[in-house]
Coordinates of C-alpha atoms in Angstrom, one line a residue:
X1 CA 74.2 124.1 -168.5
X2 CA 74.5 127.9 -168.2
X3 CA 77.6 127.8 -170.4
X4 CA 75.4 126.7 -173.4
X5 CA 73.5 130.0 -173.4
X6 CA 74.6 133.5 -174.2
X7 CA 73.8 136.0 -171.5
X8 CA 72.2 139.2 -172.8
X9 CA 72.3 140.8 -169.4
X10 CA 76.0 140.9 -168.7
X11 CA 77.0 144.2 -167.2
X12 CA 80.6 145.2 -167.1
X13 CA 79.9 147.9 -164.5
X14 CA 81.2 147.3 -161.0
X15 CA 80.1 148.3 -157.5
X16 CA 76.7 149.4 -156.3
X17 CA 75.2 149.9 -159.8
X18 CA 75.8 146.2 -160.6
X19 CA 74.3 145.1 -157.3
X20 CA 71.2 147.3 -157.9
X21 CA 70.8 145.7 -161.4
X22 CA 71.2 142.3 -159.9
X23 CA 68.5 143.0 -157.3
X24 CA 66.1 144.3 -160.0
X25 CA 66.8 141.3 -162.2
X26 CA 66.2 138.9 -159.2
X27 CA 62.8 140.6 -158.5
X28 CA 61.9 140.3 -162.2
X29 CA 62.8 136.7 -162.4
X30 CA 60.9 135.8 -159.2
X31 CA 57.8 137.6 -160.5
X32 CA 58.1 136.0 -163.9
X33 CA 58.6 132.6 -162.3
X34 CA 55.4 132.9 -160.2
X35 CA 53.5 133.9 -163.3
X36 CA 54.8 131.1 -165.6
X37 CA 54.6 128.4 -163.0
X38 CA 51.0 129.5 -162.1
X39 CA 50.2 129.2 -165.8
X40 CA 52.1 126.0 -166.8
X41 CA 52.7 124.2 -163.5
X42 CA 55.5 121.7 -163.5
X43 CA 55.9 122.1 -167.3
X44 CA 57.1 125.7 -166.9
X45 CA 60.3 126.3 -169.0
X46 CA 63.3 128.3 -167.9
X47 CA 63.5 130.0 -171.3
X48 CA 59.9 131.2 -171.0
X49 CA 60.5 132.6 -167.5
X50 CA 63.6 134.4 -168.8
X51 CA 61.6 135.9 -171.7
X52 CA 58.9 137.2 -169.3
X53 CA 61.6 138.6 -167.0
X54 CA 63.5 140.3 -169.8
X55 CA 66.8 138.7 -168.8
X56 CA 69.1 136.1 -170.5
X57 CA 68.4 132.5 -169.5
X58 CA 72.0 132.2 -168.4
X59 CA 71.3 134.8 -165.8
X60 CA 68.7 132.5 -164.2
X61 CA 71.0 129.4 -164.4
X62 CA 73.9 131.3 -162.8
X63 CA 71.7 132.6 -160.0
X64 CA 69.7 129.4 -159.2
X65 CA 71.7 126.6 -160.8
X66 CA 68.6 124.7 -162.1
X67 CA 64.9 124.8 -162.5
X68 CA 64.5 123.0 -159.2
X69 CA 66.7 125.7 -157.6
X70 CA 64.4 128.4 -159.0
X71 CA 61.3 126.6 -157.7
X72 CA 62.9 126.3 -154.3
X73 CA 63.7 130.1 -154.3
X74 CA 60.1 130.8 -155.3
X75 CA 58.7 128.7 -152.4
X76 CA 61.1 130.4 -150.0
X77 CA 60.0 133.8 -151.3
X78 CA 56.4 132.8 -150.8
X79 CA 57.2 131.7 -147.3
X80 CA 58.8 135.1 -146.5
X81 CA 55.7 136.7 -147.9
X82 CA 53.5 134.6 -145.6
X83 CA 55.7 135.6 -142.6
X84 CA 55.5 139.3 -143.5
X85 CA 51.7 139.2 -144.0
X86 CA 51.1 137.2 -140.8
X87 CA 53.3 139.4 -138.6
X88 CA 50.9 142.3 -138.1
X89 CA 48.2 139.9 -136.7
X90 CA 50.4 139.1 -133.7
X91 CA 49.1 142.3 -132.1
X92 CA 45.4 141.8 -132.8
X93 CA 43.2 143.0 -130.0
X94 CA 41.2 139.8 -130.3
X95 CA 43.8 137.0 -130.4
X96 CA 41.5 134.3 -131.5
X97 CA 40.2 136.4 -134.4
X98 CA 43.8 137.2 -135.3
X99 CA 44.6 133.5 -135.3
X100 CA 41.6 132.7 -137.6
X101 CA 42.6 135.6 -139.9
X102 CA 46.1 134.2 -140.3
X103 CA 44.7 130.8 -141.1
X104 CA 42.4 132.3 -143.7
X105 CA 45.3 134.1 -145.2
X106 CA 47.2 130.8 -145.4
X107 CA 44.4 129.1 -147.2
X108 CA 44.1 132.0 -149.7
X109 CA 47.9 131.8 -150.4
X110 CA 47.8 128.1 -150.8
X111 CA 45.1 128.5 -153.5
X112 CA 47.2 131.2 -155.2
X113 CA 50.5 129.3 -155.1
X114 CA 49.1 125.7 -155.6
X115 CA 51.0 125.1 -158.9
X116 CA 54.2 126.3 -157.4
X117 CA 53.9 124.1 -154.3
X118 CA 53.2 121.0 -156.4
X119 CA 55.9 121.7 -159.0
X120 CA 58.6 122.4 -156.3
X121 CA 57.6 119.3 -154.3
X122 CA 57.6 117.0 -157.4
X123 CA 54.4 115.4 -156.0
X124 CA 50.7 116.1 -156.2
X125 CA 50.7 116.1 -152.4
X126 CA 53.2 118.8 -151.2
X127 CA 53.6 119.5 -147.5
X128 CA 52.2 122.6 -145.9
X129 CA 55.2 124.8 -146.8
X130 CA 56.4 127.3 -144.2
X131 CA 54.6 125.9 -141.1
X132 CA 57.4 124.3 -139.2
X133 CA 58.1 124.7 -135.5
X134 CA 61.2 126.8 -136.2
X135 CA 59.5 129.2 -138.7
X136 CA 58.4 132.7 -138.0
X137 CA 54.9 131.8 -139.2
X138 CA 54.6 129.1 -136.6
X139 CA 55.8 131.5 -133.9
X140 CA 53.1 134.0 -134.9
X141 CA 50.4 131.2 -134.8
X142 CA 51.7 130.0 -131.4
X143 CA 51.8 133.6 -130.0
X144 CA 48.2 134.2 -131.0
X145 CA 47.1 130.7 -129.8
X146 CA 48.7 131.3 -126.4
X147 CA 47.2 134.7 -126.0
X148 CA 43.8 133.5 -126.9
X149 CA 44.1 130.6 -124.4
X150 CA 45.3 133.0 -121.7
X151 CA 42.3 135.2 -122.5
X152 CA 39.9 132.3 -122.0
X153 CA 38.9 132.1 -125.6
X154 CA 40.5 128.6 -126.3
X155 CA 39.9 125.4 -124.4
X156 CA 42.9 124.7 -122.0
X157 CA 43.2 121.1 -123.2
X158 CA 44.0 122.1 -126.8
X159 CA 47.4 123.0 -128.1
X160 CA 48.5 124.3 -131.5
X161 CA 50.1 120.9 -132.2
X162 CA 46.7 119.4 -131.6
X163 CA 45.1 121.3 -134.5
X164 CA 48.1 121.4 -136.8
X165 CA 47.2 118.2 -138.7
X166 CA 43.7 119.8 -139.3
X167 CA 45.4 123.0 -140.6
X168 CA 47.7 120.9 -142.8
X169 CA 44.7 119.0 -144.1
X170 CA 42.9 122.2 -145.0
X171 CA 45.9 123.6 -146.9
X172 CA 46.4 120.3 -148.8
X173 CA 42.7 120.2 -149.7
X174 CA 42.9 123.9 -150.8
X175 CA 45.9 123.1 -153.1
X176 CA 43.9 120.5 -154.9
X177 CA 40.5 122.3 -154.8
X178 CA 41.3 126.0 -154.8
X179 CA 37.8 127.1 -155.8
X180 CA 36.0 125.0 -153.2
X181 CA 34.5 127.4 -150.7
X182 CA 34.2 124.7 -148.1
X183 CA 37.8 125.3 -146.9
X184 CA 36.3 128.3 -145.0
X185 CA 33.6 126.0 -143.6
X186 CA 36.3 123.7 -142.4
X187 CA 38.0 126.6 -140.7
X188 CA 34.7 127.4 -139.0
X189 CA 34.6 123.8 -137.6
X190 CA 38.0 124.2 -136.1
X191 CA 36.9 127.6 -134.6
X192 CA 33.9 126.0 -132.9
X193 CA 35.9 123.0 -131.8
X194 CA 38.6 125.0 -129.9
X195 CA 36.5 127.7 -128.3
X196 CA 35.6 127.6 -124.7
X197 CA 32.0 128.8 -125.2

């Protein structure tokens, strides 16, 4: 499909300058993609994204192959952002509070990226993206959970897997009702349920 478009961003330069341009274009496309998908949801058009990014639409097709490929890249970028934002909490002096802070951040990001998650999944009920046992985010949550348990803050009969369905449920509810403040109330219920005191 890319062959049907003229690329206004072709650069005949070689070497590091071209790589730098490509990196800048990629950042612009991802930023524009987040904006347009947040505004239009699954109806977001590649041409509109290219216009907002200031690149030729063929540039996007060459890089991502299709609209679905771009949506997957946007979700992957969002997941990396979650990983990066969660990482500093691993060293929280209060491990349980650090765990709750990460979960609060996840709910806020789910509200922000709701249209992206729905569009990429192709269903109104997307999975909780990024929280898989092999992910860095899961490792951060597990690290904080284990520390809090060792510190006597969390009941010994509870595991992270025990509460993960509740976390997934909160994220799913947030995607569908991003302005509902009760998501933080639900997090408080989890907090009280896992504490030893």
